[in-house]
C-alpha cells in the first residue's frame, strides 16, 4: 500500500510468481534432500526457542551420516 499497490495486486503477484516458483523448484527438491526441516508450527521469532525434540529430529540424520562416514 505504501508503494501504491493494492492487496489484490500483491496477492496476484505472489500467486503467479512466488508460489509458482516454490512448487516448480523447492517442493520437488525436498524429495531428494538428505534433510528437510519441516515447519514446526511456531513463528520464527528470536524469543521463541525450538524444543529439544525438534532439535534432535533435525540433527539425527546429520549425526547418523557423520557416524556412518567415520567422522564422529
PDB file of C-alpha atoms in Angstrom:
ATOM      1  CA  UNK A   1       0.000   0.000   0.000  1.00  0.00           C
ATOM      2  CA  UNK A   2       2.914   2.372   0.740  1.00  0.00           C
ATOM      3  CA  UNK A   3       4.161   1.819  -2.806  1.00  0.00           C
ATOM      4  CA  UNK A   4       0.780   2.376  -4.395  1.00  0.00           C
ATOM      5  CA  UNK A   5      -0.074  -1.304  -4.764  1.00  0.00           C
ATOM      6  CA  UNK A   6      -3.361  -2.903  -3.880  1.00  0.00           C
ATOM      7  CA  UNK A   7      -3.802  -6.012  -1.786  1.00  0.00           C
ATOM      8  CA  UNK A   8      -5.187  -7.768  -4.858  1.00  0.00           C
ATOM      9  CA  UNK A   9      -2.119  -6.914  -6.956  1.00  0.00           C
ATOM     10  CA  UNK A  10       0.241  -8.174  -4.243  1.00  0.00           C
ATOM     11  CA  UNK A  11      -1.710 -11.428  -3.896  1.00  0.00           C
ATOM     12  CA  UNK A  12      -1.794 -11.856  -7.667  1.00  0.00           C
ATOM     13  CA  UNK A  13       1.976 -11.392  -7.889  1.00  0.00           C
ATOM     14  CA  UNK A  14       2.520 -13.862  -5.045  1.00  0.00           C
ATOM     15  CA  UNK A  15       0.291 -16.495  -6.626  1.00  0.00           C
ATOM     16  CA  UNK A  16       1.790 -16.135 -10.097  1.00  0.00           C
ATOM     17  CA  UNK A  17       5.484 -15.886  -9.173  1.00  0.00           C
ATOM     18  CA  UNK A  18       6.480 -16.827  -5.616  1.00  0.00           C
ATOM     19  CA  UNK A  19       4.055 -19.699  -5.114  1.00  0.00           C
ATOM     20  CA  UNK A  20       4.524 -20.974  -8.649  1.00  0.00           C
ATOM     21  CA  UNK A  21       8.320 -20.959  -8.281  1.00  0.00           C
ATOM     22  CA  UNK A  22       8.069 -22.781  -4.948  1.00  0.00           C
ATOM     23  CA  UNK A  23       6.059 -25.611  -6.480  1.00  0.00           C
ATOM     24  CA  UNK A  24       8.304 -25.726  -9.545  1.00  0.00           C
ATOM     25  CA  UNK A  25      11.701 -25.751  -7.805  1.00  0.00           C
ATOM     26  CA  UNK A  26      11.656 -26.006  -4.000  1.00  0.00           C
ATOM     27  CA  UNK A  27       8.877 -28.532  -3.420  1.00  0.00           C
ATOM     28  CA  UNK A  28      10.247 -31.232  -5.795  1.00  0.00           C
ATOM     29  CA  UNK A  29      13.764 -30.841  -4.374  1.00  0.00           C
ATOM     30  CA  UNK A  30      12.634 -31.858  -0.899  1.00  0.00           C
ATOM     31  CA  UNK A  31      12.086 -35.421  -2.123  1.00  0.00           C
ATOM     32  CA  UNK A  32      15.783 -35.702  -2.987  1.00  0.00           C
ATOM     33  CA  UNK A  33      17.145 -33.828   0.033  1.00  0.00           C
ATOM     34  CA  UNK A  34      19.079 -35.558   2.792  1.00  0.00           C
ATOM     35  CA  UNK A  35      17.482 -33.303   5.392  1.00  0.00           C
ATOM     36  CA  UNK A  36      14.168 -31.459   5.290  1.00  0.00           C
ATOM     37  CA  UNK A  37      13.369 -29.109   8.144  1.00  0.00           C
ATOM     38  CA  UNK A  38       9.596 -29.080   8.293  1.00  0.00           C
ATOM     39  CA  UNK A  39       7.553 -26.245   9.713  1.00  0.00           C
ATOM     40  CA  UNK A  40       7.221 -26.822  13.431  1.00  0.00           C
ATOM     41  CA  UNK A  41       4.196 -24.538  13.553  1.00  0.00           C
ATOM     42  CA  UNK A  42       5.881 -21.952  15.772  1.00  0.00           C
ATOM     43  CA  UNK A  43       6.732 -18.486  14.455  1.00  0.00           C
ATOM     44  CA  UNK A  44      10.453 -17.975  13.909  1.00  0.00           C
ATOM     45  CA  UNK A  45      10.885 -15.090  16.294  1.00  0.00           C
ATOM     46  CA  UNK A  46      14.084 -14.529  18.232  1.00  0.00           C
ATOM     47  CA  UNK A  47      12.413 -15.019  21.597  1.00  0.00           C
ATOM     48  CA  UNK A  48      10.857 -18.387  20.674  1.00  0.00           C
ATOM     49  CA  UNK A  49      13.297 -21.263  21.018  1.00  0.00           C
ATOM     50  CA  UNK A  50      12.800 -24.615  19.285  1.00  0.00           C
ATOM     51  CA  UNK A  51      12.070 -27.572  21.523  1.00  0.00           C
ATOM     52  CA  UNK A  52      14.758 -30.126  22.323  1.00  0.00           C
ATOM     53  CA  UNK A  53      12.744 -32.719  20.394  1.00  0.00           C
ATOM     54  CA  UNK A  54      12.712 -30.549  17.270  1.00  0.00           C
ATOM     55  CA  UNK A  55      16.470 -30.014  17.504  1.00  0.00           C
ATOM     56  CA  UNK A  56      17.065 -33.749  17.955  1.00  0.00           C
ATOM     57  CA  UNK A  57      14.908 -34.525  14.894  1.00  0.00           C
ATOM     58  CA  UNK A  58      16.890 -32.041  12.815  1.00  0.00           C
ATOM     59  CA  UNK A  59      20.289 -33.296  13.943  1.00  0.00           C
ATOM     60  CA  UNK A  60      19.630 -37.053  13.926  1.00  0.00           C
ATOM     61  CA  UNK A  61      20.120 -37.600  10.160  1.00  0.00           C
ATOM     62  CA  UNK A  62      23.246 -35.434  10.134  1.00  0.00           C
ATOM     63  CA  UNK A  63      24.795 -37.231  13.099  1.00  0.00           C
ATOM     64  CA  UNK A  64      23.908 -40.600  11.583  1.00  0.00           C
ATOM     65  CA  UNK A  65      25.673 -39.773   8.320  1.00  0.00           C
ATOM     66  CA  UNK A  66      28.715 -38.452  10.131  1.00  0.00           C
ATOM     67  CA  UNK A  67      28.897 -41.639  12.209  1.00  0.00           C
ATOM     68  CA  UNK A  68      28.494 -43.837   9.116  1.00  0.00           C
ATOM     69  CA  UNK A  69      31.285 -41.907   7.394  1.00  0.00           C
ATOM     70  CA  UNK A  70      33.517 -42.353  10.448  1.00  0.00           C
ATOM     71  CA  UNK A  71      33.803 -38.629  11.051  1.00  0.00           C
ATOM     72  CA  UNK A  72      32.477 -38.860  14.607  1.00  0.00           C
TER      73      UNK A  72
END
